[in-house]
mmCIF file of C-alpha atoms and ligand atoms in Angstrom:
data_model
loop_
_atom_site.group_PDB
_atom_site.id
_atom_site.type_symbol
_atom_site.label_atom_id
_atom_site.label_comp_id
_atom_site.label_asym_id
_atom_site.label_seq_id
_atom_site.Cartn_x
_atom_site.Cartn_y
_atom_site.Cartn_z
ATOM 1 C CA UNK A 1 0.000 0.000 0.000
ATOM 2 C CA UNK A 2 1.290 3.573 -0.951
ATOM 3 C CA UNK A 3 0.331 6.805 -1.011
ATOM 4 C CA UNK A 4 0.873 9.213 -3.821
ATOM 5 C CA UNK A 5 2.110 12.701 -3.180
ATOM 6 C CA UNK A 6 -0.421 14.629 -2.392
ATOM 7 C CA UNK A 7 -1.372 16.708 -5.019
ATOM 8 C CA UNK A 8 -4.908 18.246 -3.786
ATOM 9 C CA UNK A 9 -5.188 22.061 -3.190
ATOM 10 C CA UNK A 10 -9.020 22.148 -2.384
ATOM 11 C CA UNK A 11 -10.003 23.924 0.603
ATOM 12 C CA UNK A 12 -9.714 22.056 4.189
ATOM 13 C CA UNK A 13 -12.250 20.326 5.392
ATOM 14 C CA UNK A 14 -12.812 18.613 8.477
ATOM 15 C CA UNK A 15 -14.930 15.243 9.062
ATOM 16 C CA UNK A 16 -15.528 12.842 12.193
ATOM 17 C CA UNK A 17 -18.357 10.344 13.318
ATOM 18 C CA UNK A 18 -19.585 8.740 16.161
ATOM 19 C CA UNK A 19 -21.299 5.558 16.321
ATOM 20 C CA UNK A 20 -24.852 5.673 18.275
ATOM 21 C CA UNK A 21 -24.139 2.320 19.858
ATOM 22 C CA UNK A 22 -24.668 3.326 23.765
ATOM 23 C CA UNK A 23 -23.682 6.773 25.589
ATOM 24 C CA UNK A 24 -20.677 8.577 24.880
ATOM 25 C CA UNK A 25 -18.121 8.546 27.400
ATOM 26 C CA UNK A 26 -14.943 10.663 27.990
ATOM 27 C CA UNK A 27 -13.035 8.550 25.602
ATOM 28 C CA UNK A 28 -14.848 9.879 23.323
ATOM 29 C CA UNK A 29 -14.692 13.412 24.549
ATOM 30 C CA UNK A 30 -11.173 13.670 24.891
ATOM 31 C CA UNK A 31 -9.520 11.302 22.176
ATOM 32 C CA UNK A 32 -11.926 13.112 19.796
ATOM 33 C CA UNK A 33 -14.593 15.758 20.666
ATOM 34 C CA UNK A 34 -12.902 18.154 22.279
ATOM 35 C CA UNK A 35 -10.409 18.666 18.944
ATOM 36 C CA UNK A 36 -13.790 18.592 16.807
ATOM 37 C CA UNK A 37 -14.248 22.079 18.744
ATOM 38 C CA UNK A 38 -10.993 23.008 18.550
ATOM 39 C CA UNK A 39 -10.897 22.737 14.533
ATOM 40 C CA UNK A 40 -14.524 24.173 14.424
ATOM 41 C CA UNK A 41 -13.111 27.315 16.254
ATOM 42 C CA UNK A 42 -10.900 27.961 14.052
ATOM 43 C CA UNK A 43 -12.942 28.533 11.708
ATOM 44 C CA UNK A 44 -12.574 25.292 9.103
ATOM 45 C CA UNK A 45 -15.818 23.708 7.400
ATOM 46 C CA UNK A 46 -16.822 21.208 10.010
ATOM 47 C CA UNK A 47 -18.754 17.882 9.289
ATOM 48 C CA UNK A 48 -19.943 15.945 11.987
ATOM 49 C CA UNK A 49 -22.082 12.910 11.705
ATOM 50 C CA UNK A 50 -23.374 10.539 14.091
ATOM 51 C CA UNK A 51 -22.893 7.446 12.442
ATOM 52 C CA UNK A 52 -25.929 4.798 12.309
ATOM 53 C CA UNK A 53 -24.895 2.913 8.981
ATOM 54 C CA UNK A 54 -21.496 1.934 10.916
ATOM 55 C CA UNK A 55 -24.312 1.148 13.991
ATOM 56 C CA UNK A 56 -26.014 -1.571 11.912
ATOM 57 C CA UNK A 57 -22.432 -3.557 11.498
ATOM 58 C CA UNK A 58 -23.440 -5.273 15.014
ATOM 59 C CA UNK A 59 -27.042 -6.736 16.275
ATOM 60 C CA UNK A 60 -28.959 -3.499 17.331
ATOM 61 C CA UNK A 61 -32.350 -2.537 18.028
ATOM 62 C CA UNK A 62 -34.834 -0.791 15.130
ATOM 63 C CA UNK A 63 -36.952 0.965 17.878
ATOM 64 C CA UNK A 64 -33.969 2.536 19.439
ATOM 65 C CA UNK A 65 -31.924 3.393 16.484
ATOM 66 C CA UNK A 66 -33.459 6.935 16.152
ATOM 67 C CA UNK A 67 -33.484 8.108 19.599
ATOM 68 C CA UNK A 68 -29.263 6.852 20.254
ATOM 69 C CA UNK A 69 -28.871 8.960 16.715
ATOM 70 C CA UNK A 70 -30.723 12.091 18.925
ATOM 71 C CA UNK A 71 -28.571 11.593 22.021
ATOM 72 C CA UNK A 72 -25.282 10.995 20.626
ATOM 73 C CA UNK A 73 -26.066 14.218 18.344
ATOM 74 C CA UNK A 74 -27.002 16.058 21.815
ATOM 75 C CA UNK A 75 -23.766 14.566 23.405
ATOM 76 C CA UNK A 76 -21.848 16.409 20.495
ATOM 77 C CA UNK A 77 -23.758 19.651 20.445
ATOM 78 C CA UNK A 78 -23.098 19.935 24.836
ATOM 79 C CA UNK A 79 -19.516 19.363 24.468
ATOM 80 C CA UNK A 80 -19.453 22.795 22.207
ATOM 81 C CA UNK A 81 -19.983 21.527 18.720
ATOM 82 C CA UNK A 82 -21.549 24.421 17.641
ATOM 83 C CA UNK A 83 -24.580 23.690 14.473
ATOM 84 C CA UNK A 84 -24.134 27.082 13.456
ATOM 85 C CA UNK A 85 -20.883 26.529 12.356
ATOM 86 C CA UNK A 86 -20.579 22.908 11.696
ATOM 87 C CA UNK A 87 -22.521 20.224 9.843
ATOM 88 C CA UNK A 88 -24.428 17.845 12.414
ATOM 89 C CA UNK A 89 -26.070 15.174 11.053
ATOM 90 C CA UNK A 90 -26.931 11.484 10.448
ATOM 91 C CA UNK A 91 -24.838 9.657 8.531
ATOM 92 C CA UNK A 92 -27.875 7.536 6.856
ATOM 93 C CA UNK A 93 -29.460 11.224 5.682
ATOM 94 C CA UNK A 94 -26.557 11.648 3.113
ATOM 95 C CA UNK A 95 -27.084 8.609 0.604
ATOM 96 C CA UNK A 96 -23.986 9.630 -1.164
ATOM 97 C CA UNK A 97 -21.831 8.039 1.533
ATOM 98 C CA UNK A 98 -23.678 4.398 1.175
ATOM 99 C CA UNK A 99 -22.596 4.817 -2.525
ATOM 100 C CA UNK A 100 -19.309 6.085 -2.485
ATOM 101 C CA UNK A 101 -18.929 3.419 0.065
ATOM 102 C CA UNK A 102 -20.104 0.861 -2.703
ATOM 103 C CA UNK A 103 -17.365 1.943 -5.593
ATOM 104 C CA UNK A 104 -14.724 1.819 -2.609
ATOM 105 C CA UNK A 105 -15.084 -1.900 -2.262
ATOM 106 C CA UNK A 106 -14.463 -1.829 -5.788
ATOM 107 C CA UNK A 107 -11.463 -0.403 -4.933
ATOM 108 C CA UNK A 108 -9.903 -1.570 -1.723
ATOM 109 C CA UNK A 109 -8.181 -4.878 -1.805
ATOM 110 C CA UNK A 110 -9.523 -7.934 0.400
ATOM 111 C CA UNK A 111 -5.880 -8.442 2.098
ATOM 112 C CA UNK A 112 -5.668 -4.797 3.119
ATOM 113 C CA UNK A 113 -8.958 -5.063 5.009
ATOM 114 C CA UNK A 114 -7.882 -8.554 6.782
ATOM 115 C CA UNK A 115 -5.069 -6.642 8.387
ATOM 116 C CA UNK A 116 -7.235 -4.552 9.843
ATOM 117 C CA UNK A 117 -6.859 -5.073 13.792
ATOM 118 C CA UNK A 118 -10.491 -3.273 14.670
ATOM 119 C CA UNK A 119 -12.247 -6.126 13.139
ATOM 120 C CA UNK A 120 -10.772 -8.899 14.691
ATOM 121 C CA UNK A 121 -11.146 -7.406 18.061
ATOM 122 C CA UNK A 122 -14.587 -6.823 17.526
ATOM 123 C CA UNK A 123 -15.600 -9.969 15.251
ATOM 124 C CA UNK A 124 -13.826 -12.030 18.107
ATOM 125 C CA UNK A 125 -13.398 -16.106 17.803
ATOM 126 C CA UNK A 126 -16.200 -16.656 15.769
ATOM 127 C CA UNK A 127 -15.134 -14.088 12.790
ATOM 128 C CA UNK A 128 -17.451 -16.148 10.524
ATOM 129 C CA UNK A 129 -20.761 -14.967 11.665
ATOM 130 C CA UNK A 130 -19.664 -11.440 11.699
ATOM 131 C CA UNK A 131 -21.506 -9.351 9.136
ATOM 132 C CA UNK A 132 -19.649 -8.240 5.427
ATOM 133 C CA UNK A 133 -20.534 -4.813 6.844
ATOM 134 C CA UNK A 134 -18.124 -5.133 9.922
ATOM 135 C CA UNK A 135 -15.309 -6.340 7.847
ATOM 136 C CA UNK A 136 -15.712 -3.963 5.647
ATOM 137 C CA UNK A 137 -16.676 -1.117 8.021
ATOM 138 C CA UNK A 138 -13.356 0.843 6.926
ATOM 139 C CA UNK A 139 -14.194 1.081 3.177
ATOM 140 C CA UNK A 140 -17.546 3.132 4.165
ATOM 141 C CA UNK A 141 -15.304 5.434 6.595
ATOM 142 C CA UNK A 142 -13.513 6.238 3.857
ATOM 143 C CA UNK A 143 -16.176 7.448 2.465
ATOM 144 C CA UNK A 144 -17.514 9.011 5.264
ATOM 145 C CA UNK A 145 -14.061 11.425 4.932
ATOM 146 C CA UNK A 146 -13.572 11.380 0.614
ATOM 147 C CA UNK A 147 -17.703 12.184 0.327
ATOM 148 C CA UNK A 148 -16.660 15.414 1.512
ATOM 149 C CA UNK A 149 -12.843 15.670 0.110
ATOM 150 C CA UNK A 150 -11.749 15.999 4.042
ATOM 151 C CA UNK A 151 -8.629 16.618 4.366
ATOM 152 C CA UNK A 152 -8.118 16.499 8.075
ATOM 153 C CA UNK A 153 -9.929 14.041 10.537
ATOM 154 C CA UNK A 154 -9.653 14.396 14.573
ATOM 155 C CA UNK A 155 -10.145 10.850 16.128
ATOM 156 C CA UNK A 156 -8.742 8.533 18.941
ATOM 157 C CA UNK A 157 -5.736 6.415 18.793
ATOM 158 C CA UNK A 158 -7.543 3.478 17.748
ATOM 159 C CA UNK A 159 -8.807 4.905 14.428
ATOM 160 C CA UNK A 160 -5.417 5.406 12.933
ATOM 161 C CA UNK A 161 -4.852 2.571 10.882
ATOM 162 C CA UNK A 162 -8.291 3.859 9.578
ATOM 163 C CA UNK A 163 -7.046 6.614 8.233
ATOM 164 C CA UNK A 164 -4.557 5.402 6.556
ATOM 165 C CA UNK A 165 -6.402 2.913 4.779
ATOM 166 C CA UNK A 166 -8.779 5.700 3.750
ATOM 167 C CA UNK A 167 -5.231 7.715 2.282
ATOM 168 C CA UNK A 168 -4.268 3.868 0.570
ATOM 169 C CA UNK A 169 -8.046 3.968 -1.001
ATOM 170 C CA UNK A 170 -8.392 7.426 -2.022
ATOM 171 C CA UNK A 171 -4.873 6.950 -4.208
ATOM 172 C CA UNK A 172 -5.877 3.661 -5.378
ATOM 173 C CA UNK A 173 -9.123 5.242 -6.969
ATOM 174 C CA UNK A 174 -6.745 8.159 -8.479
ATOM 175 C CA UNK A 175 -4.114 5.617 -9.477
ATOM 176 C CA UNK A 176 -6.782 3.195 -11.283
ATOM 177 C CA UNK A 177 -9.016 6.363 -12.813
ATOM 178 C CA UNK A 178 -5.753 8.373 -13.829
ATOM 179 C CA UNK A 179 -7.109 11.668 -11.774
ATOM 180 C CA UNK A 180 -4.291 12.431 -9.612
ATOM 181 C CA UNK A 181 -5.138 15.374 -7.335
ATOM 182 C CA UNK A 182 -9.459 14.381 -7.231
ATOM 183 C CA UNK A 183 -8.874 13.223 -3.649
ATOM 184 C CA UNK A 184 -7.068 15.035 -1.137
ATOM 185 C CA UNK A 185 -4.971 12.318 1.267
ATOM 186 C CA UNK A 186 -7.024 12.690 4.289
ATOM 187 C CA UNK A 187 -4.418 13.451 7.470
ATOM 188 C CA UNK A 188 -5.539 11.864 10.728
ATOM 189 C CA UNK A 189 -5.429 14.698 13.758
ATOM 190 C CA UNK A 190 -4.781 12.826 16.912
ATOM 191 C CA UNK A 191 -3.497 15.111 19.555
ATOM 192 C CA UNK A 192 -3.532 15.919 23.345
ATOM 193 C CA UNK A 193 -2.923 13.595 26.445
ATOM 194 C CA UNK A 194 -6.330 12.068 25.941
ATOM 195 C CA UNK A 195 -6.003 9.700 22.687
ATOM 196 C CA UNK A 196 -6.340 6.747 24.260
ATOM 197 C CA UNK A 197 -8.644 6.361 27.438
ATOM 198 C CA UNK A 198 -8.639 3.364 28.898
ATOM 199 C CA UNK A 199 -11.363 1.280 31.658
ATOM 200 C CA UNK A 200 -11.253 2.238 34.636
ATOM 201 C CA UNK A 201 -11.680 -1.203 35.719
ATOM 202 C CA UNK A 202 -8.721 -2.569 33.283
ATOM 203 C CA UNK A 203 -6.071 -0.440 32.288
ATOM 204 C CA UNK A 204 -4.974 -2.586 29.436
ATOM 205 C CA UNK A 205 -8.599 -2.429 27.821
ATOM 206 C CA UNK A 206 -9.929 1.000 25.869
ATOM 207 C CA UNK A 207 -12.883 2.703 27.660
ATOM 208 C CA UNK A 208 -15.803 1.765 25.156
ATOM 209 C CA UNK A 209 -19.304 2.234 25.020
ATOM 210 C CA UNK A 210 -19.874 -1.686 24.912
ATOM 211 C CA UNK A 211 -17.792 -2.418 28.228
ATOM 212 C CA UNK A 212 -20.515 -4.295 30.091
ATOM 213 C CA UNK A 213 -19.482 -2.662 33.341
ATOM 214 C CA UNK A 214 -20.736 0.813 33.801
ATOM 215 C CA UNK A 215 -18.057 1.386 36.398
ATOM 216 C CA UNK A 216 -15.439 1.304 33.625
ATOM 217 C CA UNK A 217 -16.543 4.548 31.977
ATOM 218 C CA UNK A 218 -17.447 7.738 32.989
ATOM 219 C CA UNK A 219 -20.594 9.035 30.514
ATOM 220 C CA UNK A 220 -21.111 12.120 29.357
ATOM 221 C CA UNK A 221 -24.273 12.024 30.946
ATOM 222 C CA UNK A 222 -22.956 11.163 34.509
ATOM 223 C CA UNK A 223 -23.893 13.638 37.005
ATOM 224 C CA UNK A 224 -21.372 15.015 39.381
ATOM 225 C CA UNK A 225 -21.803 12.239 42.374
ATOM 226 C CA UNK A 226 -21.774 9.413 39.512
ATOM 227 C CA UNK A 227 -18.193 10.720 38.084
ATOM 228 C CA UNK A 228 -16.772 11.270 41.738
ATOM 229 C CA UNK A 229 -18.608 7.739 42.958
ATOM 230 C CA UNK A 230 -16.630 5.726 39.585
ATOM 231 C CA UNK A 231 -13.153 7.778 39.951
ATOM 232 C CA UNK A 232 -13.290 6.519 43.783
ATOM 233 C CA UNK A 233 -13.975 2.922 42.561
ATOM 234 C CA UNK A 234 -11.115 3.044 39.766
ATOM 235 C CA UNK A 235 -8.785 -0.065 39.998
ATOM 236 C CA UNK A 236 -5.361 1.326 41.740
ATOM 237 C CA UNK A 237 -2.398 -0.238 42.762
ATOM 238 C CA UNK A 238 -1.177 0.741 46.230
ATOM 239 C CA UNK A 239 2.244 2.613 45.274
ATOM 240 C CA UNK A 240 2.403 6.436 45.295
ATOM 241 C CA UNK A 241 2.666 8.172 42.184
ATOM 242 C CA UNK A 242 5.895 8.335 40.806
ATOM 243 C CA UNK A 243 8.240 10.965 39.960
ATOM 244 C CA UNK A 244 9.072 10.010 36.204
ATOM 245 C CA UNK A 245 6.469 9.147 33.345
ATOM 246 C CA UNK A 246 8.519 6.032 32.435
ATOM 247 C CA UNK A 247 8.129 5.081 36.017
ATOM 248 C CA UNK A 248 4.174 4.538 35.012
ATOM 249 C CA UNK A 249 4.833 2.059 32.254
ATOM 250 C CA UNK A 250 4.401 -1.105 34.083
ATOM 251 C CA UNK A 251 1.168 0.678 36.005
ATOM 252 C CA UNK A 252 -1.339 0.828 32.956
ATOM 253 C CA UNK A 253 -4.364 1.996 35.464
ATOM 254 C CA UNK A 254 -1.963 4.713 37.320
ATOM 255 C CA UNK A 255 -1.079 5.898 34.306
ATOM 256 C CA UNK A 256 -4.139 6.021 32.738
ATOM 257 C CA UNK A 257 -5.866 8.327 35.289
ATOM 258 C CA UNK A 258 -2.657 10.453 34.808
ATOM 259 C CA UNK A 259 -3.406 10.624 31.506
ATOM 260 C CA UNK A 260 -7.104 11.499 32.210
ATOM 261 C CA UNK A 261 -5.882 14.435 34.733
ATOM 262 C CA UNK A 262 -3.610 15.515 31.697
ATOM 263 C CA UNK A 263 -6.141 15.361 29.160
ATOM 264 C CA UNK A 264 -8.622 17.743 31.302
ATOM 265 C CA UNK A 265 -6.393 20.057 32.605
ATOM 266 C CA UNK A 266 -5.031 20.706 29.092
ATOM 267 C CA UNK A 267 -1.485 19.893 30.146
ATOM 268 C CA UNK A 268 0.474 16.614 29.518
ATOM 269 C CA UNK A 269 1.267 13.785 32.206
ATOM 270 C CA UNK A 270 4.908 15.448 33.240
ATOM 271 C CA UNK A 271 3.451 18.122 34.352
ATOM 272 C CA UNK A 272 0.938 16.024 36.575
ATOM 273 C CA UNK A 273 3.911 13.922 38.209
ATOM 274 C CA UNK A 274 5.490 16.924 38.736
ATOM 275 C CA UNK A 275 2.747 17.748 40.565
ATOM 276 C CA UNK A 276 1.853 15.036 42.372
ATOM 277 C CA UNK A 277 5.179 13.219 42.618
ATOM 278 C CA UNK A 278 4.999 10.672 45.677
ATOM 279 C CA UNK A 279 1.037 11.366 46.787
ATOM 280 C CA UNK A 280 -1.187 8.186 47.130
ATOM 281 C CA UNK A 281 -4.213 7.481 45.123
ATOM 282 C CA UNK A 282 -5.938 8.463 48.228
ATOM 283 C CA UNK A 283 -4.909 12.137 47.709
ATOM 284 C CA UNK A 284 -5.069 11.960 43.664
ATOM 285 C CA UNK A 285 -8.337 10.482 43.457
ATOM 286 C CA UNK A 286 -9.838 13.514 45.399
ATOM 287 C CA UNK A 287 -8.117 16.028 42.991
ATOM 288 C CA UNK A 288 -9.030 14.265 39.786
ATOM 289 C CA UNK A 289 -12.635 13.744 40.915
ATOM 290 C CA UNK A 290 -12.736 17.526 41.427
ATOM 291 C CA UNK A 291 -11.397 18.201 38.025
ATOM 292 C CA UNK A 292 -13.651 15.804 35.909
ATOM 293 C CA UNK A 293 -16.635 17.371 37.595
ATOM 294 C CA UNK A 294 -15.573 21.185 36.860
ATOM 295 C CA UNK A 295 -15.103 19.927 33.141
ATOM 296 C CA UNK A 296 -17.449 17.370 32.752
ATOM 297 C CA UNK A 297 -20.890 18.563 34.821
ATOM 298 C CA UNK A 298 -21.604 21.430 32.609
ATOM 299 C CA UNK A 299 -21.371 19.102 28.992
ATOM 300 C CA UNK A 300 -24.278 16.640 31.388
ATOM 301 C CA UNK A 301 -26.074 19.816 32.417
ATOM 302 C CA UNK A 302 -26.476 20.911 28.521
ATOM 303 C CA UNK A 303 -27.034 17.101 27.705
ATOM 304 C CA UNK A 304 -29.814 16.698 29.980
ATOM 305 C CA UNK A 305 -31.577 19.501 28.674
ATOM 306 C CA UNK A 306 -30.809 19.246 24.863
ATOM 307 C CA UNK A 307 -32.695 15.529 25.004
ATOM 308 C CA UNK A 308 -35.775 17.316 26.653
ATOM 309 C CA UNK A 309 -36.011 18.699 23.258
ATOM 310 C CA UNK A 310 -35.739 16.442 20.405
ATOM 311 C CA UNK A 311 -37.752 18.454 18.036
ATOM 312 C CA UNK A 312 -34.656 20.768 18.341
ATOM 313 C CA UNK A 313 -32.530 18.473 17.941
ATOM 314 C CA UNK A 314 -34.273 16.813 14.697
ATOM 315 C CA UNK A 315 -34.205 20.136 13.466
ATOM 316 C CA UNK A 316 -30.380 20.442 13.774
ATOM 317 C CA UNK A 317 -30.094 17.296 12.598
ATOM 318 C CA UNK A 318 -32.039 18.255 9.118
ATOM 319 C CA UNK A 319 -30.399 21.522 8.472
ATOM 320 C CA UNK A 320 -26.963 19.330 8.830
ATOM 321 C CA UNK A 321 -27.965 16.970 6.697
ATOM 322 C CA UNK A 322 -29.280 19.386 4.083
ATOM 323 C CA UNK A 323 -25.780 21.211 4.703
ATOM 324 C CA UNK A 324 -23.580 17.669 3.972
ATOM 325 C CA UNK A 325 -25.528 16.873 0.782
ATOM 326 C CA UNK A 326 -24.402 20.026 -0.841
ATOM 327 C CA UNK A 327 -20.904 19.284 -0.403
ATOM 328 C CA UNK A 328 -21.028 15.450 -0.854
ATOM 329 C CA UNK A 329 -24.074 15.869 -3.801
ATOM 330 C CA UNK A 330 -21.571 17.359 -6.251
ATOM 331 C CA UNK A 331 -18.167 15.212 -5.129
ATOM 332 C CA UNK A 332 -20.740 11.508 -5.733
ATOM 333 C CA UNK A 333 -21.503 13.149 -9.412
ATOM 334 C CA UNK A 334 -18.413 13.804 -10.142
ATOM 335 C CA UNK A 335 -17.250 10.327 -9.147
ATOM 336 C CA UNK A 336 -19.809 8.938 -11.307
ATOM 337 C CA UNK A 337 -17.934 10.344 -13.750
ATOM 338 C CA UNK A 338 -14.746 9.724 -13.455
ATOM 339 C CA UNK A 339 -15.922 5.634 -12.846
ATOM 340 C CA UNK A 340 -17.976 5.860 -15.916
ATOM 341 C CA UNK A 341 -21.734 5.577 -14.569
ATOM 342 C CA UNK A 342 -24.379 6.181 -16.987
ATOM 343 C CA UNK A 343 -26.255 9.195 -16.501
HETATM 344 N N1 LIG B 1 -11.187 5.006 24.868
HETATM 345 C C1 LIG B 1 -11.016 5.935 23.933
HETATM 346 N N2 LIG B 1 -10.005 6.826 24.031
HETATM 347 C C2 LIG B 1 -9.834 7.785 23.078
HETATM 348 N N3 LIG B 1 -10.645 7.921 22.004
HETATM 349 C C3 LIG B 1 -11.660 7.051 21.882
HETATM 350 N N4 LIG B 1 -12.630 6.903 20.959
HETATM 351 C C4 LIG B 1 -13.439 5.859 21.288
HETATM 352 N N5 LIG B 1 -13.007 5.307 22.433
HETATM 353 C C5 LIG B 1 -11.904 6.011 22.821
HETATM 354 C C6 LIG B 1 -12.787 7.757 19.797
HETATM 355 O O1 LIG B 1 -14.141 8.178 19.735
HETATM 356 C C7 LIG B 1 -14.558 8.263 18.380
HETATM 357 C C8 LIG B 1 -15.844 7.537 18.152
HETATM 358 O O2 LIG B 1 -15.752 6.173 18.299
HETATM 359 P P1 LIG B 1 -16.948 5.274 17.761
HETATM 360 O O3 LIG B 1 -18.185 5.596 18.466
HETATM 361 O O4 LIG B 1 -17.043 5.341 16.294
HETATM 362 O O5 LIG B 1 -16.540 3.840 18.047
HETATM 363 P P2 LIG B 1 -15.503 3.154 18.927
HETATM 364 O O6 LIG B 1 -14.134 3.685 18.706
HETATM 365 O O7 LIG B 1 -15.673 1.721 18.650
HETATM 366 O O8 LIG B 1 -15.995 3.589 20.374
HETATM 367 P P3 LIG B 1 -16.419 2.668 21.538
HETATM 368 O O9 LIG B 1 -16.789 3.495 22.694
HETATM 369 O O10 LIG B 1 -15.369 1.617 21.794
HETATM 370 O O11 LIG B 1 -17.758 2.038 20.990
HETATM 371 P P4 LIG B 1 -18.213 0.561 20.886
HETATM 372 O O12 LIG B 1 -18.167 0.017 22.261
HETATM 373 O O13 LIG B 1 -19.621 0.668 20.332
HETATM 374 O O14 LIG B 1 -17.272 -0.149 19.951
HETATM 375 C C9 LIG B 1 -13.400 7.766 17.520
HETATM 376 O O15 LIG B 1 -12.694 8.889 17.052
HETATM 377 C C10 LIG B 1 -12.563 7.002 18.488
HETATM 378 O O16 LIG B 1 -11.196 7.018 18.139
#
């Protein structure tokens, strides 16, 4: 797999997704919200869709579908996702990413998706009765981000090898259709101390929607007891904090709510040792709660009252969608095109 040189000079545009498979949590928040706000601020066309075609990849419930696309969309818009300025919609409103998605598997190669490490954590043992759509899940984020020509894409850790199987499709379909430049080569933006969040009941497993254990996340909708009540409970081991990072490696759930303090203060996990250098967990604990709830009690506050209002939110929800088909309408024709679709 290689890339070509990038040879787009469109503007920049930014895209990201969430899937509506259970609450969001503050792995989501700060591996990838909280730089959706930052790009939207300054000032860049923003698209952000709650995914529900990627939703249908596992079992999931008809009935509910609609109202986990309305709360994940109200999740987005209370951690400062602005609909003013950026795009929020559903991913299944835009038909032009189901067929973009379609002409990518036309393009992507069957051994580049086996390598993909996502799948086979998620299919697990029995990777035969997993749907096409999981395995090939990354094909239709690809075109999630080439719908739009995105050119930069803020996400967590684990989406990387994503992206750059979205970069390895986008110039395959310029190598194979001679139309170097169509697609810009979409850059992943993963940044900040909070890429990679993990359980706070396992520190060698990612925080995750699907954790069975409500104890292992902290959600967006949590109120302030709730967050202080599951930081208390968060597996520990008895040493005191260290006064080196590399001291931490060996302690994945130390280091992980180091990482968490980092990632909401806005500072990086030196600067917390530095701070709290030889303290307990009985003192950090304490200080961390305090934190998460002066960052995280406001986004539940304007959570709890966006879903008292899903006629708003619908609303926001169609004016995004009406907003992404204008951009992705045009880039699906011209694809036509350059494939050779009747029309
Ligand atoms: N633990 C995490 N740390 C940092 N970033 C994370 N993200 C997810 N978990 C963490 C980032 O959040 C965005 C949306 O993810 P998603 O909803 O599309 O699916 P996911 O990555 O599969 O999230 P979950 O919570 O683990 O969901 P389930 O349990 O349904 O599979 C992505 O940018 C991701 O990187």
């Amino acid at each position: 797999m290689t890339d070509t040189a990038p040879t787009y000079s469109g503007p920049q545009r930014i895209l990201s997704g969430m899937q509506p498979t259970g609450g969001l949590h503050l792995g989501n928040y700060l591996g990838a919200l909280v730089n959706w706000v930052a790009l939207q601020e300054r000032g860049a066309a923003c698209f952000y869709c709650v995914v529900d075609l990627h939703a249908i990849t596992m079992p999931h419930n008809p009935a509910e579908l609609p109202d986990a696309v309305r709360k994940a969309a109200a999740a987005y818009i209370a951690s400062g996702v602005d609909p003013e300025k950026s795009a929020v919609f559903a991913q299944s409103s835009v038909t032009a990413h189901a067929e973009l998605a379609w002409i990518f598997q036309c393009v992507a190669r069957l051994g580049w998706l086996e390598r993909m490490t996502q799948f086979k954590d998620k299919a697990g043992k029995d990777k035969e009765r997993a749907s096409v759509g999981l395995f090939t899940y990354p094909v239709l984020q690809a075109a999630d981000i080439l719908v739009y020509k995105a050119t930069h894409v803020p996400v967590g850790e684990d989406q990387k090898q994503h992206l750059e199987l979205s970069r390895d499709i986008a110039a395959r379909f310029m190598r194979d259709f001679d139309c170097d430049g169509f697609f810009p080569l979409p850059e992943p933006v993963i940044q900040g101390a909070g890429t990679r969040i993990m359980s706070l009941k396992d520190g060698l497993k990612k925080m995750s929607k699907s954790d069975p254990s409500d104890l292992s996340r902290i959600n967006l909708s949590d109120d302030a007891d709730t967050i202080a009540r599951k930081i208390k409970k968060a597996k520990t081991d008895p040493a005191a904090l260290p006064d080196n990072v590399e001291a931490l490696a060996d302690r994945p759930e130390a280091a992980n709510l180091v990482g968490i303090y980092a990632a909401l203060a806005g500072s990086s996990k030196e600067q917390v040792i530095a701070e709290f250098a030889g303290q307990g967990f009985g003192a950090f604990k304490p200080k961390l709660a305090e934190l998460a709830v002066e960052r995280l009690a406001p986004v539940a506050n304007e959570y709890a009252r966006l879903i008292n209002d899903p006629a708003e939110i619908d609303r926001v929800l169609a004016k995004g969608a009406e907003r992404a088909r204008t951009v992705a309408g045009p880039v699906i024709a011209e694809v036509k095109d350059v494939v050779g679709f009747w029309r």
